[in-house]
Coordinates of N, CA, C and O and ligand atoms in Angstrom, one line a residue:
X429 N 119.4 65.0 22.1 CA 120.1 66.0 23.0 C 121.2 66.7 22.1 O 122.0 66.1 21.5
X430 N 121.1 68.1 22.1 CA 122.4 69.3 21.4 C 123.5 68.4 21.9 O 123.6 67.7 22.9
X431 N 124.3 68.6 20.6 CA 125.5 68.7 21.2 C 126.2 69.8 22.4 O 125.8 71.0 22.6
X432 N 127.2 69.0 23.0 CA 127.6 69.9 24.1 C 128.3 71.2 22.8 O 128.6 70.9 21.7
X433 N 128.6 72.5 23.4 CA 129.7 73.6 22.5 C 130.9 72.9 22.9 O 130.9 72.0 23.8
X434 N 132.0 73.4 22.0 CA 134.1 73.0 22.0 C 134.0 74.1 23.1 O 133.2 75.0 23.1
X435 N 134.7 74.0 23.9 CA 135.7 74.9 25.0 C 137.2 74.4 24.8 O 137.5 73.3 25.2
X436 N 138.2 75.4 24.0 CA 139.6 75.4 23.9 C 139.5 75.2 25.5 O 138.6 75.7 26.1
X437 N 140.7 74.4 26.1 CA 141.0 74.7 27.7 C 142.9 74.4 27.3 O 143.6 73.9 26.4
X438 N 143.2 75.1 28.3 CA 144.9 74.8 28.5 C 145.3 73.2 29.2 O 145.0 72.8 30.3
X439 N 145.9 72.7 28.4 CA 146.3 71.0 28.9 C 146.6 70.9 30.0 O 146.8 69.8 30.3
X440 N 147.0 71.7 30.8 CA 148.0 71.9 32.2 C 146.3 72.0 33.2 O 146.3 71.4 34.3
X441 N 145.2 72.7 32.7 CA 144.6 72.9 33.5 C 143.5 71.6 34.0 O 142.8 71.7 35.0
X442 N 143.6 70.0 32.5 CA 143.0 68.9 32.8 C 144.0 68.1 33.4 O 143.6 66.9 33.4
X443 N 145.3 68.4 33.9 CA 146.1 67.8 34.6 C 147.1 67.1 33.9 O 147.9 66.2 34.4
X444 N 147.1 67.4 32.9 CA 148.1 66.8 32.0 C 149.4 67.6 32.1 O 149.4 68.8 32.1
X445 N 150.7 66.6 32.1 CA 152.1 67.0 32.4 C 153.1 67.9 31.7 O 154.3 67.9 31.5
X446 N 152.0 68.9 31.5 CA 152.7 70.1 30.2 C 154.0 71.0 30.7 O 155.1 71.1 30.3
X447 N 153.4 71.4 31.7 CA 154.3 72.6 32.5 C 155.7 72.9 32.0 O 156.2 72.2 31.1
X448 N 156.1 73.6 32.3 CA 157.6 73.9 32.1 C 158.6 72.9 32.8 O 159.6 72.5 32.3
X449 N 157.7 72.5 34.2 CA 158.6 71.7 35.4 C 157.9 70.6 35.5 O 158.0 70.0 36.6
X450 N 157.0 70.0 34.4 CA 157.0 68.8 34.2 C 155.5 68.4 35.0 O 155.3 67.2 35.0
X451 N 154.8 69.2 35.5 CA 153.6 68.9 36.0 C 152.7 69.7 35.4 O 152.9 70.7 34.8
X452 N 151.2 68.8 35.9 CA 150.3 69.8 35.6 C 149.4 70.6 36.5 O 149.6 70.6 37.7
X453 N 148.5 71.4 36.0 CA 147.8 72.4 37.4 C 146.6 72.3 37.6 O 146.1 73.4 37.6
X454 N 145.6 70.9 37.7 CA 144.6 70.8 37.2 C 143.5 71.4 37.9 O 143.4 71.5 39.1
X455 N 142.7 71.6 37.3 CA 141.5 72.7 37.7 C 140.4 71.9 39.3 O 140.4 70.7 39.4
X456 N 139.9 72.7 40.2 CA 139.5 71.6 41.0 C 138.4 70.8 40.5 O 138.1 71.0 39.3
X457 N 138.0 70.1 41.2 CA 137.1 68.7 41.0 C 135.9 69.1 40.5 O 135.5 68.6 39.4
X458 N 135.2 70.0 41.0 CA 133.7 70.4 40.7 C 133.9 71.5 39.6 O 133.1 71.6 38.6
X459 N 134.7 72.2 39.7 CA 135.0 73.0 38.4 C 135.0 71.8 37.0 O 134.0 71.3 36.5
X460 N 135.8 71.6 36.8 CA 136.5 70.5 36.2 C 135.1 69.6 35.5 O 134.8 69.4 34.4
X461 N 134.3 69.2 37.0 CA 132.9 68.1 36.1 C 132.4 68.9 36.2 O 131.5 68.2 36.7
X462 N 131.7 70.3 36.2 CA 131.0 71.4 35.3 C 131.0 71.3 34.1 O 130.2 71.1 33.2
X463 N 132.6 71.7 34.1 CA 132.9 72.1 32.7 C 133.0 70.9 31.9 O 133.2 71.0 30.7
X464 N 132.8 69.4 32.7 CA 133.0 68.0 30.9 C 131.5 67.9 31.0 O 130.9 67.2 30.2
X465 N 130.6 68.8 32.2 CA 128.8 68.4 32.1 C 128.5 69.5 30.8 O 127.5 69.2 30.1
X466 N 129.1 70.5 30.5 CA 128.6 71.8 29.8 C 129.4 71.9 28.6 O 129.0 72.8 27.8
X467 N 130.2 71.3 28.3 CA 131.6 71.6 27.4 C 131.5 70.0 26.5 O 130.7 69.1 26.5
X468 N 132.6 70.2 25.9 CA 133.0 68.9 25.2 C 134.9 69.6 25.0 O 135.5 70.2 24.1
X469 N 135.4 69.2 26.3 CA 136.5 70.4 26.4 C 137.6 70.1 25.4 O 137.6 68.9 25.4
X470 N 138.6 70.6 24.5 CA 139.5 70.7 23.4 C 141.1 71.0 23.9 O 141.7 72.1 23.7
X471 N 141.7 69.9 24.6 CA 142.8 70.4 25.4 C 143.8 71.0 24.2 O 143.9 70.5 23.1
X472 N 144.6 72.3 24.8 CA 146.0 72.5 23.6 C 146.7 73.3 24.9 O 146.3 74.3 25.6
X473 N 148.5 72.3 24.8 CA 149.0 73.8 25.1 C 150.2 74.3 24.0 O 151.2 73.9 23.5
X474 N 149.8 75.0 24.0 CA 150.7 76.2 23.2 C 152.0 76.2 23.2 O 152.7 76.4 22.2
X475 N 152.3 76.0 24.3 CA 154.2 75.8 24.4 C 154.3 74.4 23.4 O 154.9 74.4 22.3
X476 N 153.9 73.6 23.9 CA 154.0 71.7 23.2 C 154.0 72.1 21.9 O 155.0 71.9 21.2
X477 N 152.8 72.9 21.6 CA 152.6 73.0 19.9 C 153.3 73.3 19.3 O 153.7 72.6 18.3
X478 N 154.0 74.6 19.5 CA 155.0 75.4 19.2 C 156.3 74.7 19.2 O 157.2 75.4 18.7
X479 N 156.6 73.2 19.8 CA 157.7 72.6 19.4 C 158.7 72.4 20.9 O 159.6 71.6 21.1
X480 N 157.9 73.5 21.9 CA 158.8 73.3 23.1 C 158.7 71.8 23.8 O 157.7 71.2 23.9
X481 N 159.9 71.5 24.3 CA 160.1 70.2 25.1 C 159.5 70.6 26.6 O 159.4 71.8 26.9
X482 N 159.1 69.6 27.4 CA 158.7 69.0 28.7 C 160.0 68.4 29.4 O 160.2 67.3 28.9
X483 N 160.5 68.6 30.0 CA 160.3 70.1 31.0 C 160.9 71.4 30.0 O 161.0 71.2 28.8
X484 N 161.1 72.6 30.6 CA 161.9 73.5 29.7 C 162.2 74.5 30.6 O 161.7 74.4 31.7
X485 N 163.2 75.7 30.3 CA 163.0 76.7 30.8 C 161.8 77.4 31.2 O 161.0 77.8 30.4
X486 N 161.6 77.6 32.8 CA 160.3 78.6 32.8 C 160.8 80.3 32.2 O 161.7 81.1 32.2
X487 N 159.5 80.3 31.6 CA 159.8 81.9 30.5 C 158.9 82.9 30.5 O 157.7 82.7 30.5
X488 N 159.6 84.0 30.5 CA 158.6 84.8 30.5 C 158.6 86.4 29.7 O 159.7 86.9 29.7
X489 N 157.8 87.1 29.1 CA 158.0 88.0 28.3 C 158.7 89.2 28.8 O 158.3 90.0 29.7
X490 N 159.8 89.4 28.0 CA 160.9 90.9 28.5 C 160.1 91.9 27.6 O 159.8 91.5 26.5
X491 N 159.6 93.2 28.0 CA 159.5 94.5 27.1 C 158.2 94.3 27.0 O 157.9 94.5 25.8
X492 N 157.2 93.9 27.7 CA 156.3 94.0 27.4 C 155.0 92.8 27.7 O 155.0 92.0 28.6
X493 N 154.1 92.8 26.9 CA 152.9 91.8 27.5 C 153.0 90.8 26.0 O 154.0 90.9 25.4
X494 N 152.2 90.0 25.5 CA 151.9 89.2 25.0 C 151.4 89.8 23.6 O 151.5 89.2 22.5
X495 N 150.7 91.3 23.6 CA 150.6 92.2 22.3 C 151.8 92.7 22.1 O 151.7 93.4 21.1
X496 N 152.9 92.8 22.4 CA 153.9 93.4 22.6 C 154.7 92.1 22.0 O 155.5 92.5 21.2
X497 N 154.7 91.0 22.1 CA 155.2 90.0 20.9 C 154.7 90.0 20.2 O 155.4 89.5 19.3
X498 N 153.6 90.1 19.8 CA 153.0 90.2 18.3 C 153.6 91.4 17.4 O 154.2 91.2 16.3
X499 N 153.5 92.3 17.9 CA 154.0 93.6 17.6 C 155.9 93.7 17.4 O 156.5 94.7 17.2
X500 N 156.4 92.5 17.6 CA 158.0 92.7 17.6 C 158.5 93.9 18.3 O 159.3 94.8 17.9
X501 N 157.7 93.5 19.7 CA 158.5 95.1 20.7 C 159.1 94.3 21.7 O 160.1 94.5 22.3
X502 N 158.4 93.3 21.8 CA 158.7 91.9 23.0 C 159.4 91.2 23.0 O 159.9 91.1 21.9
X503 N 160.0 90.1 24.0 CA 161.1 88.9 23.3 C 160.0 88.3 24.9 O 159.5 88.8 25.9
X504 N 160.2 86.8 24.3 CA 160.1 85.5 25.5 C 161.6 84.8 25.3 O 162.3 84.2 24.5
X505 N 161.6 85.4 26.8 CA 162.6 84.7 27.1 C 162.6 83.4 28.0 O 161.6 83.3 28.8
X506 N 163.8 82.1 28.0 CA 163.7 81.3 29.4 C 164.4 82.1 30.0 O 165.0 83.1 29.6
X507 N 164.5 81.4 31.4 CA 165.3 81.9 32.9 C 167.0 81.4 32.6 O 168.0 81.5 33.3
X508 N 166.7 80.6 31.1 CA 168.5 80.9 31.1 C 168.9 81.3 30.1 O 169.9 80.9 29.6
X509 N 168.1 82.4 29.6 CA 168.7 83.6 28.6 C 168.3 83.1 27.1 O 168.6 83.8 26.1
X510 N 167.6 81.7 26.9 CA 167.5 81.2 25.6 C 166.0 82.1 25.0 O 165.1 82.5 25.8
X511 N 165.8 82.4 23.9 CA 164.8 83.5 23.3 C 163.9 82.4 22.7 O 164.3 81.6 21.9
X512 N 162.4 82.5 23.1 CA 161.7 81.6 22.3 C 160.3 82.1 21.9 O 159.3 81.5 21.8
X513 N 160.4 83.6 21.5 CA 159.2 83.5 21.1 C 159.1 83.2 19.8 O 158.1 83.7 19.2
X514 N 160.1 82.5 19.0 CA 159.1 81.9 18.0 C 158.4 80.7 18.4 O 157.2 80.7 18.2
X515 N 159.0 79.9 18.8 CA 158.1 78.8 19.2 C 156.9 79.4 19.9 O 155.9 78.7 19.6
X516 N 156.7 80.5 20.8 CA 155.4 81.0 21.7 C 154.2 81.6 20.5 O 152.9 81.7 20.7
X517 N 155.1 82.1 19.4 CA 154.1 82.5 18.0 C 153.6 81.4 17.5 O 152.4 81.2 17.2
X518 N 154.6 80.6 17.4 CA 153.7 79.2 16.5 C 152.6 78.7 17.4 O 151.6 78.4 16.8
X519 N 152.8 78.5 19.2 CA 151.9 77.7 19.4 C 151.1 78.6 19.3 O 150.2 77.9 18.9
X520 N 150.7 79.7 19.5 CA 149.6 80.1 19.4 C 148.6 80.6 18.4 O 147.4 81.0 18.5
X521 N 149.5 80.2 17.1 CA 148.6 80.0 16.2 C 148.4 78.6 15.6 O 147.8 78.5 14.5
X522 N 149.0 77.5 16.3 CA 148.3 76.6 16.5 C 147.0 76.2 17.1 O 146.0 75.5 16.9
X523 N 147.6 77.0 18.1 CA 146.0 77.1 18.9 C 145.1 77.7 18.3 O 144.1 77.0 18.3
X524 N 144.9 78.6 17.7 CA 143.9 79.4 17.2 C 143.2 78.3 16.0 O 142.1 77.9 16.0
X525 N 144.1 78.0 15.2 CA 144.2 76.4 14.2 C 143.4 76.0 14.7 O 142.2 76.0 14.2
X526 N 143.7 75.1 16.0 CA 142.7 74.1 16.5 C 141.2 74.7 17.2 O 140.2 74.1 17.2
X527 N 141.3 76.2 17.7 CA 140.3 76.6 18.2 C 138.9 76.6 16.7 O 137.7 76.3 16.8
X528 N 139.6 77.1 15.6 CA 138.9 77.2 14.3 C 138.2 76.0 13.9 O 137.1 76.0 13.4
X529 N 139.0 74.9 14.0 CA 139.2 73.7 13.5 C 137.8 73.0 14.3 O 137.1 72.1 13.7
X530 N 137.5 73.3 15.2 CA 137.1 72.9 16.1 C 135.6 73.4 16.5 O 134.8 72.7 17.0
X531 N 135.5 74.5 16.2 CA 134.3 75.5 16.0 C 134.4 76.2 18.1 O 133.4 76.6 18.7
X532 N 135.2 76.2 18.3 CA 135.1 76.5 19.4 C 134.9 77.9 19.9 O 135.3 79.0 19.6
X533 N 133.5 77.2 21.2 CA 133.0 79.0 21.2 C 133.7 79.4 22.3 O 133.0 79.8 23.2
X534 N 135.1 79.5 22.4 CA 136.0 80.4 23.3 C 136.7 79.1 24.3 O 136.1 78.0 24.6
X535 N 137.9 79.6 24.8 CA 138.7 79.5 25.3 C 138.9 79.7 26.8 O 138.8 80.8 27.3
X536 N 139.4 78.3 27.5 CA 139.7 78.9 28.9 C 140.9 78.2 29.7 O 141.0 77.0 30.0
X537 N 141.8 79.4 29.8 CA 143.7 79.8 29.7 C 144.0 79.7 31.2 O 143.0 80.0 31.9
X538 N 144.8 79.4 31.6 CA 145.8 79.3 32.5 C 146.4 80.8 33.0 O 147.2 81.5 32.5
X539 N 145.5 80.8 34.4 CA 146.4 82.6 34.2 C 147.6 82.6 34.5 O 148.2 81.6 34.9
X540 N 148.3 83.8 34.4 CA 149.9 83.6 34.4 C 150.8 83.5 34.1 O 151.8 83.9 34.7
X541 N 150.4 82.9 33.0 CA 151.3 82.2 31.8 C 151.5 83.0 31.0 O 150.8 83.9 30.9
X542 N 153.0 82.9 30.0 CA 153.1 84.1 29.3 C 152.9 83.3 28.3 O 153.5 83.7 27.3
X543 N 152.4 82.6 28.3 CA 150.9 81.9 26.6 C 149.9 82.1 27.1 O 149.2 82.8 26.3
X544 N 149.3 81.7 28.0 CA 148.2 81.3 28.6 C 147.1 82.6 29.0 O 146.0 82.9 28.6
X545 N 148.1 83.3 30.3 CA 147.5 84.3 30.6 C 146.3 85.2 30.2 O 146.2 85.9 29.2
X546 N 145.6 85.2 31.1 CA 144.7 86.4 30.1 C 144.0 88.0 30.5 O 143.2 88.8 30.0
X547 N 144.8 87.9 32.1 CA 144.7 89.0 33.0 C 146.0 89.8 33.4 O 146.2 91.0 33.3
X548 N 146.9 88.7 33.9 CA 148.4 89.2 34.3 C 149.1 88.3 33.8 O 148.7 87.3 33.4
X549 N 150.2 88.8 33.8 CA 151.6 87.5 33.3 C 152.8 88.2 34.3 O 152.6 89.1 35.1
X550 N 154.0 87.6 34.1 CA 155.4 87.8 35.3 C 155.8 88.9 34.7 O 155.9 88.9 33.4
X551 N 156.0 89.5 35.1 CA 157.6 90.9 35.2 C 158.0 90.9 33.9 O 157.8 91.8 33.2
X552 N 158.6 89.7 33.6 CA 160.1 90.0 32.8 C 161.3 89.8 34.0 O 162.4 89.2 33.8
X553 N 161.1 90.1 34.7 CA 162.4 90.4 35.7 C 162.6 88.3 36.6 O 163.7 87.8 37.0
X554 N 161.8 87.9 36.6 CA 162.1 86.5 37.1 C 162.1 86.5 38.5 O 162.6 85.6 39.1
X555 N 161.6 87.4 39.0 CA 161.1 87.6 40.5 C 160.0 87.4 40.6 O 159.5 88.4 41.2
X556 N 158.9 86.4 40.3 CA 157.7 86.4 40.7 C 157.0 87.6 40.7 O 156.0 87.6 41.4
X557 N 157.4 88.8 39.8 CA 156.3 90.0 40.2 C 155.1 89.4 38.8 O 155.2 88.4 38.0
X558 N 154.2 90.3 38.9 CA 153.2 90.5 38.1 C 152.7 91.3 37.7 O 152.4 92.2 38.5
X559 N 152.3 91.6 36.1 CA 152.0 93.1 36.0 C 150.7 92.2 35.0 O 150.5 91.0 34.8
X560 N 149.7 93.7 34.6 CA 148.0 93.5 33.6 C 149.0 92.9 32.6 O 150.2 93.1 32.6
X561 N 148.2 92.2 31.9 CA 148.9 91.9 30.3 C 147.7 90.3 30.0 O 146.7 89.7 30.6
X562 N 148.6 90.1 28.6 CA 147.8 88.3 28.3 C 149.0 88.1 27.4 O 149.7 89.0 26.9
X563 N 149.2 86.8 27.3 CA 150.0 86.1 27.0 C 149.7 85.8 25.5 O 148.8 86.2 24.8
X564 N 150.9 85.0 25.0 CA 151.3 85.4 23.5 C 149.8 84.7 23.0 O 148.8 85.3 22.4
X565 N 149.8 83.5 23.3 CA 148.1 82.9 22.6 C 147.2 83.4 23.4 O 146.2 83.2 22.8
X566 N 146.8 84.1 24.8 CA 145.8 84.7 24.8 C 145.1 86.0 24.1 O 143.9 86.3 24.0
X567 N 146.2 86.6 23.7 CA 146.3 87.8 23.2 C 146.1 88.0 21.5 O 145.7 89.0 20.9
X568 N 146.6 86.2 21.0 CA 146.6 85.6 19.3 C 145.2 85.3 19.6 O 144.5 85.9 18.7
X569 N 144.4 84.6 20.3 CA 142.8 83.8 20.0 C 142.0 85.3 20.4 O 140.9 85.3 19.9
X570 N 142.3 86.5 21.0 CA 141.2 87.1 21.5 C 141.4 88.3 20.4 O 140.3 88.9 20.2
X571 N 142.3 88.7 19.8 CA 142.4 89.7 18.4 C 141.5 88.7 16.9 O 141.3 89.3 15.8
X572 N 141.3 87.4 17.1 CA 141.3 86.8 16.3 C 139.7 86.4 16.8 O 139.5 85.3 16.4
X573 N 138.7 87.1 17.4 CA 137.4 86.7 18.4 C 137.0 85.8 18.6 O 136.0 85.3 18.2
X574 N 137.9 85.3 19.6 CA 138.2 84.1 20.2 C 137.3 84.6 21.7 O 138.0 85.2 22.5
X575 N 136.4 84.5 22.0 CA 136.1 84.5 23.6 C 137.2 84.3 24.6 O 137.5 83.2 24.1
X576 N 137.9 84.3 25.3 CA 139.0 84.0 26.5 C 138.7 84.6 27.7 O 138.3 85.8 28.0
X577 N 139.1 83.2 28.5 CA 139.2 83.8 30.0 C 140.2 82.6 30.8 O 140.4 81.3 30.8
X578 N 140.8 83.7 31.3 CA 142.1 82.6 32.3 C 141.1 81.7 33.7 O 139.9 81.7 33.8
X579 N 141.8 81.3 34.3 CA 141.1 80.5 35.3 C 141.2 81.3 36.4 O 141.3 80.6 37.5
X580 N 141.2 82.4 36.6 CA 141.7 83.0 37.9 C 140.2 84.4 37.4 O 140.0 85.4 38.0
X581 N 139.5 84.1 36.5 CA 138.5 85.2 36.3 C 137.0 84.5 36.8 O 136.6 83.4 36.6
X582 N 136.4 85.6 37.6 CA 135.7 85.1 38.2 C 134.2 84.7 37.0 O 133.5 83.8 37.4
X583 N 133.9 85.3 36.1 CA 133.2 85.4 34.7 C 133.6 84.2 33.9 O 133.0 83.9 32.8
X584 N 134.4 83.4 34.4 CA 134.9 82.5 33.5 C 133.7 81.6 33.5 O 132.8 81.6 34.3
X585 N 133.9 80.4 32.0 CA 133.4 79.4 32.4 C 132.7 78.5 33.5 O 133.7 77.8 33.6
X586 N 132.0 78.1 34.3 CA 131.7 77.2 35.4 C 132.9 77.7 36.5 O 133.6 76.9 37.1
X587 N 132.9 79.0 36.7 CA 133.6 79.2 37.6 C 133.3 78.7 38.9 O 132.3 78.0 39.1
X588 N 134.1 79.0 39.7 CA 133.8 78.2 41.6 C 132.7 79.5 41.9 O 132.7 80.7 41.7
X589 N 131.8 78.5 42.5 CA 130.5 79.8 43.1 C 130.0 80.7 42.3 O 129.6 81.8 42.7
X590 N 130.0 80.2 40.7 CA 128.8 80.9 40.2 C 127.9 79.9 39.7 O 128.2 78.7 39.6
X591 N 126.7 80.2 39.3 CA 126.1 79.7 38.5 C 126.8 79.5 36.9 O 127.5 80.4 36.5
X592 N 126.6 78.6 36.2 CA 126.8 78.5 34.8 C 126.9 79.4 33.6 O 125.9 79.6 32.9
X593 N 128.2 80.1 33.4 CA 128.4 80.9 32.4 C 128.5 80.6 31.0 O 129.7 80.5 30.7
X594 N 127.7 80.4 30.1 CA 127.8 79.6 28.9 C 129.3 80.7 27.8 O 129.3 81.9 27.7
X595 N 130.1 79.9 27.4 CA 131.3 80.7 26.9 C 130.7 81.5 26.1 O 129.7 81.1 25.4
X596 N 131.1 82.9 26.1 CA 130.5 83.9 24.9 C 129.5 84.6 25.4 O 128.8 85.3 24.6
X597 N 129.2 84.6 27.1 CA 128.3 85.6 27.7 C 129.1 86.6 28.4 O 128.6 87.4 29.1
X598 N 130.9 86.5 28.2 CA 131.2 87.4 29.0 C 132.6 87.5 28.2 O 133.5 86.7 28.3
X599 N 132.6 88.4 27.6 CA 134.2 88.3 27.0 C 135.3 88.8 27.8 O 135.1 89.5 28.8
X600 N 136.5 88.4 27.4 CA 137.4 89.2 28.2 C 137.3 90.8 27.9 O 137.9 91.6 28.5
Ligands
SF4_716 S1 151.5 76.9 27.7 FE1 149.4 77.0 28.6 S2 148.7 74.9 28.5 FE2 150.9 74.8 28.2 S3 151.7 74.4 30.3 FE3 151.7 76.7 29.9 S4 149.8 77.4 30.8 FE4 149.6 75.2 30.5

């Protein structure tokens, strides 16, 4: 029998205690055993790697999207004024590290997230708004042709109510 392909996934999304606030957000049940029947999944999250502690400031990008920290036009900020996008640069080229390392045929991110994201991410402003964008490592694995899709895309991986998307039939 083939080997199953690597699927990078976000650690928060196999239910592991990543979050900012100390939990995780794990993907539902049937999703979830799709993706360990199709996958051989590769958890990372990107904040951890990058050095940030559990719990932490929830944070999110001022000036812009997730290319827009690459680009030094952006800052990640926490909600109490602390600046962290270096740590959001590192993890995400850790992630990319491990996606390489790994042979993985793409990635599937946590939408939202100003790492994760791969559709929208928050404001900047800390009001719950949302604007298009992707987050600092969605934005590092998909310049770097990384396949990506957040969990909120309907194209994604073993999405809910589709048939089986094998990674790399639908890019972001
Ligand atoms: S950085 Fe990504 S993997 Fe880590 S908690 Fe945030 S959304 Fe989940």
């Amino acid at each position: 029998m083939a080997e199953k392909p690597v699927l990078l996934i976000s650690a928060c999304l196999l239910g592991q205690k990543v979050r900012y606030d100390g939990k995780g957000q794990i993907l539902p049940a049937a999703r979830l055993a799709a993706l360990n029947a199709h996958y051989t999944l590769q958890a990372v999250c990107p904040e951890c790697a990058g050095g940030l502690p559990v719990p932490r400031p929830p944070a999110e990008i001022v000036g812009g999207d997730g290319a827009a920290v690459w680009e030094r036009v952006a800052q990640v900020f926490g909600n109490d004024g602390t600046e962290m996008s270096a740590a959001f640069l590192a993890g995400a080229e850790a992630a990319l590290q491990l996606a390489k390392a790994a042979d993985a045929c793409g990635a599937l991110l946590k939408s939202g997230s100003p790492s994760c994201g791969n559709t929208r991410i928050h404001d900047g402003r800390f009001t719950g708004g949302m604007v298009p964008g992707r987050g600092v490592t969605a934005e590092w694995l998909h310049r770097n042709g990384i396949a990506v899709w957040d969990d909120s895309q309907a194209d994604g991986p073993c999405a809910i109510d589709k048939t089986i998307s094998p990674a790399g039939s639908a890019a972001s």
